[in-house]
PDB file of C-alpha atoms in Angstrom:
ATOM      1  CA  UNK A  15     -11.550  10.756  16.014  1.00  0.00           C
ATOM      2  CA  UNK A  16     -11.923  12.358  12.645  1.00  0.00           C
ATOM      3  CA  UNK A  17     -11.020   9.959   9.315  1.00  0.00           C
ATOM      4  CA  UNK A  18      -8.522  10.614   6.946  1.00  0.00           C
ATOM      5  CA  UNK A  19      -9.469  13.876   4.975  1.00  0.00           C
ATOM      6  CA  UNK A  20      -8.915  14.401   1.564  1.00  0.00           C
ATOM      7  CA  UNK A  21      -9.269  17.648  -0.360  1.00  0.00           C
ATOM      8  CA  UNK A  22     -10.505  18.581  -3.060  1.00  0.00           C
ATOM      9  CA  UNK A  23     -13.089  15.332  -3.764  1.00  0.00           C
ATOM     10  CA  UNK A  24     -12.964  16.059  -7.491  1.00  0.00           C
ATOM     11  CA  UNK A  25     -10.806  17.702  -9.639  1.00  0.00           C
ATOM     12  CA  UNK A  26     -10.409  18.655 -13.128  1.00  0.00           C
ATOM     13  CA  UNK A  27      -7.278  19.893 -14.792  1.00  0.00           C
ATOM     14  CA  UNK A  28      -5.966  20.459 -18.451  1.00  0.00           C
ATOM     15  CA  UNK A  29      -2.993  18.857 -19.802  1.00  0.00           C
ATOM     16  CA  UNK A  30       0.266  20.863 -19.038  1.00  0.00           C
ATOM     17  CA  UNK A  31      -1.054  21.970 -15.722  1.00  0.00           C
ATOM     18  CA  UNK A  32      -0.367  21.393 -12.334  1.00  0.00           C
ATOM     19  CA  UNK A  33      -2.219  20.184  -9.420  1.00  0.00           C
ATOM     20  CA  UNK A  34      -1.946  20.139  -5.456  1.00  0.00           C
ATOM     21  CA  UNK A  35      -3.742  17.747  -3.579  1.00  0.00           C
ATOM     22  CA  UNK A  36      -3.996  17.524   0.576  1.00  0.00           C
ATOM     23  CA  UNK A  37      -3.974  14.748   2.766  1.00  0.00           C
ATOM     24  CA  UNK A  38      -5.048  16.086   6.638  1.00  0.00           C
ATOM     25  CA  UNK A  39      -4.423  12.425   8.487  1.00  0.00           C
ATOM     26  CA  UNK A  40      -5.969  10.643  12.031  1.00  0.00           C
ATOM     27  CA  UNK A  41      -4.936  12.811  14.808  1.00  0.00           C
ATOM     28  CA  UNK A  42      -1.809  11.530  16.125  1.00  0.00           C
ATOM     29  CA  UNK A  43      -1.138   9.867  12.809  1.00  0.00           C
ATOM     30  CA  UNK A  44       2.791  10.737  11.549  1.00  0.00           C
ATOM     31  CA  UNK A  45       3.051   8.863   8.508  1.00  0.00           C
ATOM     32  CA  UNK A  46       1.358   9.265   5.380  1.00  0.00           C
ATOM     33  CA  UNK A  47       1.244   7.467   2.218  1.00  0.00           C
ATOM     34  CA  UNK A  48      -0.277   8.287  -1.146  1.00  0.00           C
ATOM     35  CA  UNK A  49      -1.412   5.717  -3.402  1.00  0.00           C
ATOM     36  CA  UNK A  50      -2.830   6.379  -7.523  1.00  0.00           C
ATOM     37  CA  UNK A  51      -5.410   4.377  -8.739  1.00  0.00           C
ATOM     38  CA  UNK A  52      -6.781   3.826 -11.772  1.00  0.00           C
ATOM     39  CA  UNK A  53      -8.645   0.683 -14.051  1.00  0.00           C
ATOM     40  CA  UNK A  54      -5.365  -0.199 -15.867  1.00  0.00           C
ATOM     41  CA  UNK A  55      -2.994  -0.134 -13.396  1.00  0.00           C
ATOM     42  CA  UNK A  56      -4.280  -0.671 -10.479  1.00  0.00           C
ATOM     43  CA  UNK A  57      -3.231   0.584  -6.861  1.00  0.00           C
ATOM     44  CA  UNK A  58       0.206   1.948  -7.241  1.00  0.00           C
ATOM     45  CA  UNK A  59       2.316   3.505  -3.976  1.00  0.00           C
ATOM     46  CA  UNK A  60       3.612   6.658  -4.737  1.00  0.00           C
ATOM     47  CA  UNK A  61       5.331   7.951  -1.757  1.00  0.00           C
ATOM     48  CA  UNK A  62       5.077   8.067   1.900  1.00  0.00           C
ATOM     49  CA  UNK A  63       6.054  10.162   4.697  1.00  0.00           C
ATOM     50  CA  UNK A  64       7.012  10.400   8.195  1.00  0.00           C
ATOM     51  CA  UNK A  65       7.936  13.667  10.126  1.00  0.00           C
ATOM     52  CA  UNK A  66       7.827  15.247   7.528  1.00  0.00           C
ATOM     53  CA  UNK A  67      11.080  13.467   5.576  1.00  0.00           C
ATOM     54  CA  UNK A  68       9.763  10.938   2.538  1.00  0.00           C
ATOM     55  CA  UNK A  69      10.867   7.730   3.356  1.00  0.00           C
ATOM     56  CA  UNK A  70       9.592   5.787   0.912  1.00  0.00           C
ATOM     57  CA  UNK A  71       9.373   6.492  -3.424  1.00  0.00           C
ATOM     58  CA  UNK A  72       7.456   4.357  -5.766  1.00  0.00           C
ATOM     59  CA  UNK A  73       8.509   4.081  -9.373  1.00  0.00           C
ATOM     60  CA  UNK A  74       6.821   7.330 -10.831  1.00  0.00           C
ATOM     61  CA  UNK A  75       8.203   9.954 -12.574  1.00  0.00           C
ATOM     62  CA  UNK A  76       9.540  13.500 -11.044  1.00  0.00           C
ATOM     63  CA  UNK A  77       6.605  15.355 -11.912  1.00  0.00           C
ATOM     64  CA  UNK A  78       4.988  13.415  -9.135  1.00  0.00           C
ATOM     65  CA  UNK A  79       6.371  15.042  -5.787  1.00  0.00           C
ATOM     66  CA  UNK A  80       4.898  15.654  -2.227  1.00  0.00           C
ATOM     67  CA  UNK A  81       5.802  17.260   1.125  1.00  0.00           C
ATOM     68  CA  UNK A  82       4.798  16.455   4.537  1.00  0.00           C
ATOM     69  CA  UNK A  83       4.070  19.750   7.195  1.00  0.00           C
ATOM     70  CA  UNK A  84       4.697  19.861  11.123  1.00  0.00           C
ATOM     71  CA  UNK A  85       1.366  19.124  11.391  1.00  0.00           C
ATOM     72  CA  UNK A  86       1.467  15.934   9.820  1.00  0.00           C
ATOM     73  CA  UNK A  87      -0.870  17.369   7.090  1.00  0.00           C
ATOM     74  CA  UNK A  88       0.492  15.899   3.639  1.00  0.00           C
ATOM     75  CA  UNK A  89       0.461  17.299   0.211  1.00  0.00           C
ATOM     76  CA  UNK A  90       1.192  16.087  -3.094  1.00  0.00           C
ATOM     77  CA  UNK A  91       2.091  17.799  -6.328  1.00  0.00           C
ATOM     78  CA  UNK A  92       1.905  16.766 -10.123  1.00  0.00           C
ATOM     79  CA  UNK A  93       3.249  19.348 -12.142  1.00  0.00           C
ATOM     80  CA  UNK A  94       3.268  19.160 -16.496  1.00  0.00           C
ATOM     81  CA  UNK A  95      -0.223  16.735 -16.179  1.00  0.00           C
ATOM     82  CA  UNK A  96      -1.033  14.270 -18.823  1.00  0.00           C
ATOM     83  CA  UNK A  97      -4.170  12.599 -19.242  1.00  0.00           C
ATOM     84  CA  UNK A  98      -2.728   9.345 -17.939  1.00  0.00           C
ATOM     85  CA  UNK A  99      -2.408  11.204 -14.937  1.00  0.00           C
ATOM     86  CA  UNK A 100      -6.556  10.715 -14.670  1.00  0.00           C
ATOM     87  CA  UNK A 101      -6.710   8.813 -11.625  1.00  0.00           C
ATOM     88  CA  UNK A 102      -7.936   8.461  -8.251  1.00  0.00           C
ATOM     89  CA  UNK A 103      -5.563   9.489  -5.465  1.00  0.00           C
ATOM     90  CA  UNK A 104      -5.716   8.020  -1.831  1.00  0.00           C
ATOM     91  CA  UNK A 105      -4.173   8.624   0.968  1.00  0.00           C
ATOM     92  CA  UNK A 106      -3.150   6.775   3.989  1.00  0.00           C
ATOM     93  CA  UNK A 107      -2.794   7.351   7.607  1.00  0.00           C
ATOM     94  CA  UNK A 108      -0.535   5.299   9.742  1.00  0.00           C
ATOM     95  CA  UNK A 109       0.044   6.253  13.480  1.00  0.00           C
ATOM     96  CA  UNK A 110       3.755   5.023  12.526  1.00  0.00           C
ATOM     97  CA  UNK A 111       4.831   3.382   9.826  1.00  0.00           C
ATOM     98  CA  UNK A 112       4.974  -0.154  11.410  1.00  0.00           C
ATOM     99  CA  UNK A 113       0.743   0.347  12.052  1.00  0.00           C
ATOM    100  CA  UNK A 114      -2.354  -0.250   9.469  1.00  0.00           C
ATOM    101  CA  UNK A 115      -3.275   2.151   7.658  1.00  0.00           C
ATOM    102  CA  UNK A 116      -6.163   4.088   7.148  1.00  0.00           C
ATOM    103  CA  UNK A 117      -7.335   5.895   3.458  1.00  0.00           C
ATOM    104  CA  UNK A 118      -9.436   8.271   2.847  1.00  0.00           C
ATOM    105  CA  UNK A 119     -12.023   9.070   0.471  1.00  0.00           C
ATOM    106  CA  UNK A 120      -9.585  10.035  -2.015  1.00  0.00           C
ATOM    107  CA  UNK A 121      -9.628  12.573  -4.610  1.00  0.00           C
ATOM    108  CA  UNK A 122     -10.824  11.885  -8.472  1.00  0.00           C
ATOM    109  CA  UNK A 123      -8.465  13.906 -10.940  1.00  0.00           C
ATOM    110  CA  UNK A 124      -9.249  14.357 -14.543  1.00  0.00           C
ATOM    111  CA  UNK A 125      -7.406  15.600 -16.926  1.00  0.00           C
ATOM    112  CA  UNK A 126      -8.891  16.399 -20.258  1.00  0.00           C
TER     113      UNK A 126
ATOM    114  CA  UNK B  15       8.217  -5.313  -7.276  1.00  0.00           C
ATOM    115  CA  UNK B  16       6.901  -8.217  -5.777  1.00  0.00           C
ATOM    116  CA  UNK B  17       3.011  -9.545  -7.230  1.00  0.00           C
ATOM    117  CA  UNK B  18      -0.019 -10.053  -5.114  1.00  0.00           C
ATOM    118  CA  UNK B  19      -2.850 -11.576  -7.159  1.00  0.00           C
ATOM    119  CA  UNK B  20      -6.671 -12.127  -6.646  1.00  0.00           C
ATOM    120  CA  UNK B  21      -9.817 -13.662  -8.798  1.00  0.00           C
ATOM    121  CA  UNK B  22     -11.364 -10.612 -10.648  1.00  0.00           C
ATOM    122  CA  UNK B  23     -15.145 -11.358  -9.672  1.00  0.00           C
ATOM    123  CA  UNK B  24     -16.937 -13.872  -7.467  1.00  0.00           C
ATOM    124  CA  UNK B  25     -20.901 -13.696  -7.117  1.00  0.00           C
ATOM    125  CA  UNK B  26     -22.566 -15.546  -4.403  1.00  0.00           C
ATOM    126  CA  UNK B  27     -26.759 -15.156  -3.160  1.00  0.00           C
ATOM    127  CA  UNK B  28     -27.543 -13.675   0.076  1.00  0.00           C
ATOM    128  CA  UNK B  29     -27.237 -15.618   3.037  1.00  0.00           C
ATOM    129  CA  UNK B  30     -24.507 -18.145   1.322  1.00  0.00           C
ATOM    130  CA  UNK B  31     -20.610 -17.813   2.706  1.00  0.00           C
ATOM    131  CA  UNK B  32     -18.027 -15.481   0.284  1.00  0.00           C
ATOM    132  CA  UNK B  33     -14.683 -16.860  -0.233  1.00  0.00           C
ATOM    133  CA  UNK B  34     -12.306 -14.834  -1.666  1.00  0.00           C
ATOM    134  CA  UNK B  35      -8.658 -15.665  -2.827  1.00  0.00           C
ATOM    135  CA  UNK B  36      -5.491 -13.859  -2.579  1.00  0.00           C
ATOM    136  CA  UNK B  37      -1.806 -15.285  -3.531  1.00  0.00           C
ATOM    137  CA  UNK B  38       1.073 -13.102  -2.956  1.00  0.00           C
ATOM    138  CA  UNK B  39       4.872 -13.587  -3.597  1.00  0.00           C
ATOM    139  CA  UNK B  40       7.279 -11.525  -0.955  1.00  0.00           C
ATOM    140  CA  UNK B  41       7.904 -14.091   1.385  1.00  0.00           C
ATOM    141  CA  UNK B  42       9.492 -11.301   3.588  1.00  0.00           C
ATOM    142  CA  UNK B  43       6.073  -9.827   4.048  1.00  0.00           C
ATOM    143  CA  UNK B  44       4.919  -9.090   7.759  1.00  0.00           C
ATOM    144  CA  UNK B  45       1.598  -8.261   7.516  1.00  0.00           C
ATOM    145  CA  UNK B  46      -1.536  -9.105   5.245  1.00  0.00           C
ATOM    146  CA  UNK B  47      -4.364  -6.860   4.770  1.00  0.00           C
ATOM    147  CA  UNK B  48      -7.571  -6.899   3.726  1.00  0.00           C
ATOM    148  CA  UNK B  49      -9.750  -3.946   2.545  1.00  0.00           C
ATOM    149  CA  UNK B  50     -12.959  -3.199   0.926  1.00  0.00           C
ATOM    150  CA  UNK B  51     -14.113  -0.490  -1.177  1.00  0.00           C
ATOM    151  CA  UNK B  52     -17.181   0.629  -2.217  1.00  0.00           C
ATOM    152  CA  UNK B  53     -18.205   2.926  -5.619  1.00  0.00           C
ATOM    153  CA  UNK B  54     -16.696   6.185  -5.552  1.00  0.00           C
ATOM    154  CA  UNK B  55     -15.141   5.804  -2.301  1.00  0.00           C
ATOM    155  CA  UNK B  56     -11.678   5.304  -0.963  1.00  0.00           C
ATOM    156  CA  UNK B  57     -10.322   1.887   0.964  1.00  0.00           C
ATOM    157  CA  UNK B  58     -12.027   0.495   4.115  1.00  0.00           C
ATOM    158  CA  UNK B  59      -9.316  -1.416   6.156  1.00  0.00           C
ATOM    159  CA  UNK B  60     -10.974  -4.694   7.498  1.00  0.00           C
ATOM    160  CA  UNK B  61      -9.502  -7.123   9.001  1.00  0.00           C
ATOM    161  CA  UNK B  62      -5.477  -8.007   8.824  1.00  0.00           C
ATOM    162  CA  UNK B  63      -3.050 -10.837   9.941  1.00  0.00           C
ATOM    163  CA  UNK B  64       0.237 -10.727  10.954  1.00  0.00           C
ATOM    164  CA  UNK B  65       2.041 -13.524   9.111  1.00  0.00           C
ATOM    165  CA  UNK B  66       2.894 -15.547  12.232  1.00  0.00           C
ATOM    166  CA  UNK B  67      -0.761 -16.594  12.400  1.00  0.00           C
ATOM    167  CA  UNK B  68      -2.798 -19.329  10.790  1.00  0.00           C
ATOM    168  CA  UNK B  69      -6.227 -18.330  11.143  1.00  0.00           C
ATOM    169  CA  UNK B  70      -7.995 -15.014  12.681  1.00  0.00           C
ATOM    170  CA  UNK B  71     -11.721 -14.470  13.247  1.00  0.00           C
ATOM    171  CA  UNK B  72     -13.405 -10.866  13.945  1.00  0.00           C
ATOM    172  CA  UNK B  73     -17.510 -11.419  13.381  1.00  0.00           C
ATOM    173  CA  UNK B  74     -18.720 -12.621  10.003  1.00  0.00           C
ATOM    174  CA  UNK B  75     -15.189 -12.239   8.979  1.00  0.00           C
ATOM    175  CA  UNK B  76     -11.908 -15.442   8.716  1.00  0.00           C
ATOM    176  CA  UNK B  77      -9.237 -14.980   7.344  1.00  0.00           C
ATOM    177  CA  UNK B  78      -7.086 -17.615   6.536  1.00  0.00           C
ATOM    178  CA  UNK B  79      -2.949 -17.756   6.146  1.00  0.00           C
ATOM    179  CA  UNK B  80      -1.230 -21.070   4.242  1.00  0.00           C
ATOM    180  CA  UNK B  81       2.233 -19.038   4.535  1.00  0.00           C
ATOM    181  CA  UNK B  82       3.818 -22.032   2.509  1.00  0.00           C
ATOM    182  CA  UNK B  83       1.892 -21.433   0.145  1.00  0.00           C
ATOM    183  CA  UNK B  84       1.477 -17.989   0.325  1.00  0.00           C
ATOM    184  CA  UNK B  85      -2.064 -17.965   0.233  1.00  0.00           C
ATOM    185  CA  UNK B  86      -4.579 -15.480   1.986  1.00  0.00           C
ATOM    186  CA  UNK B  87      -8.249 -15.347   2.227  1.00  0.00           C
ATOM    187  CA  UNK B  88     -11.506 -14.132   3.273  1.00  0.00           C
ATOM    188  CA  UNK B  89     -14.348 -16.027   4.081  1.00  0.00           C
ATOM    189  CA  UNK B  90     -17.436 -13.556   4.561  1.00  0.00           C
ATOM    190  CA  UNK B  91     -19.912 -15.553   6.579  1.00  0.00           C
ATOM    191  CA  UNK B  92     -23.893 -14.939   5.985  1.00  0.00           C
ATOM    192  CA  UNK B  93     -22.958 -12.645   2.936  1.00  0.00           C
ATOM    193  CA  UNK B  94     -25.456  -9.442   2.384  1.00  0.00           C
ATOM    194  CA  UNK B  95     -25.999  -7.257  -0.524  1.00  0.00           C
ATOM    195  CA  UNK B  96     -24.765  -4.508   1.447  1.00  0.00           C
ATOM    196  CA  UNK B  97     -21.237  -6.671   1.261  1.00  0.00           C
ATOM    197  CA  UNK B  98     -21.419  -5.866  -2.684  1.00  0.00           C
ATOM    198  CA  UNK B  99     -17.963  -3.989  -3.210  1.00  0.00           C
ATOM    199  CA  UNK B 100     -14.219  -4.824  -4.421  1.00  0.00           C
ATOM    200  CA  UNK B 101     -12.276  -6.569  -2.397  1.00  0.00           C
ATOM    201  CA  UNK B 102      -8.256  -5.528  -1.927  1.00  0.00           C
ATOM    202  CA  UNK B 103      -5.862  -8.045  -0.204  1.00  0.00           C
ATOM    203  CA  UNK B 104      -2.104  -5.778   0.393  1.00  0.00           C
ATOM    204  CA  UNK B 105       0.902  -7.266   1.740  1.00  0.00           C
ATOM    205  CA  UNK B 106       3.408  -5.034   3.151  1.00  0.00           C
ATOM    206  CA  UNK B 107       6.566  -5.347   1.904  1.00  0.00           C
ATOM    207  CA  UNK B 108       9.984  -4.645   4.114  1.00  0.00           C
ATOM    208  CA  UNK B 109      10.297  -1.179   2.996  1.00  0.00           C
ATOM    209  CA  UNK B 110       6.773  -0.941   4.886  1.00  0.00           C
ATOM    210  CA  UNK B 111       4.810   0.382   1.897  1.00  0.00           C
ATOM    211  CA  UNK B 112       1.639  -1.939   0.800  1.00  0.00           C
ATOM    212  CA  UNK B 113       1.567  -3.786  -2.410  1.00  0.00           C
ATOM    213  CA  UNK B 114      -2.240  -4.575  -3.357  1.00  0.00           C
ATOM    214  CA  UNK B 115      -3.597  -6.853  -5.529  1.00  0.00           C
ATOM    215  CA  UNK B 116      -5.930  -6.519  -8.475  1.00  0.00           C
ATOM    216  CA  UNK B 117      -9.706  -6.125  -6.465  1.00  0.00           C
ATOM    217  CA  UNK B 118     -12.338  -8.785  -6.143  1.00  0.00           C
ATOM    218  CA  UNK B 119     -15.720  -7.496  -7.233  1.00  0.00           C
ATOM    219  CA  UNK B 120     -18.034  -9.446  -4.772  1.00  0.00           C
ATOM    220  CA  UNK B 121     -21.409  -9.424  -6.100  1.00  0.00           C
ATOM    221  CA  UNK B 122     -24.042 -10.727  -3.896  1.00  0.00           C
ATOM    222  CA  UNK B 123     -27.660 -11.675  -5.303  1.00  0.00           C
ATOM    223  CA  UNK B 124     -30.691 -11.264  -3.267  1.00  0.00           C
TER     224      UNK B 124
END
């Protein structure tokens, strides 16, 4: 089976703009969980879904939103970025949410 | 949220057994995780233990559960360089969402 797949790897934005990153998760996988990381703060969960309704919020602000297809495929949107928003963003694949999950590569946003 | 905390660096020579430490608060928690990751690249799941268990082995890898104390860790057995990488313990939480602790950077010395 194919990993978790992350796209784009790398990613550079200006401040005030928005981004969209994709998640496509294990076949079979339902849920799907984003996760920011950076030196500061850490790992930090952001959301997670599972068909397609989020189930799940961290503590980050609106800008920070995401959506979950029929296909299980997983995006996530920040909108207005700021340069804290320089991060890298993983995501996780769980066959259900009760299961381990599985990251991918992630994807490396900059903002400058 | 609830705190899950680990050493910030251990370095240990080739050959010698890794240890590394893991405390974590959320008594509530079901399953502990551990997971490695390597520069530039996202989380390797490795082993886990559900928190009805003491002990689990799976190759060069133990981990170990003191639930009372709510203590985790992982005991890398014949450590080699390629083993070089941070090391995550997670617990997750009721809401089923993982809460990870700070990283381990496991340096091993030839």
């Amino acid at each position: 089976k194919a990993g978790v797949t992350q796209t784009p790897r790398y990613l550079i934005k200006t401040r005030g703009q928005q981004v969209t990153l994709s998640c496509s998760p294990i076949s079979g996988h339902r849920s799907v969980s984003w996760y920011q990381q950076t030196p500061g703060q850490g790992l930090q969960f952001l959301f997670e879904y599972f068909s397609e309704t989020q189930r799940n919020k961290g503590n980050f602000p609106g800008r920070f939103s995401g959506r979950q297809f029929s296909n299980s495929r997983s995006e996530m949107n920040v909108s207005t970025l700021e340069l804290g928003d320089s991060a890298l963003y993983l995501c996780a694949s769980r066959e259900t949410m009760n299961t381990e999950a599985f990251f991918g590569q992630g994807t490396r946003l900059t903002v400058v | 949220g609830e705190d899950v905390e680990q050493s910030l660096f251990l370095s240990v020579r080739e050959g010698d057994s890794s240890v590394i430490n893991c405390t974590y608060t959320d008594s509530s928690s079901t399953y502990l995780y551990w997971y490695k990751q390597e520069p530039g690249a996202g989380l390797q799941l490795l082993t886990y233990i559900f928190s009805n268990m003491d002990m689990k082995q799976d190759q060069r890898l133990t981990v170990l559960l003191n639930k009372k104390d709510k203590h985790l860790s992982l005991r890398i057995a014949d450590t080699q360089t390629g083993d070089s990488a941070i090391y995550f313990c997670a617990e997750r939480e009721a809401g089923n969402m993982l809460t990870f602790g700070g990283g381990t950077r496991l340096m091993v010395k030839p």
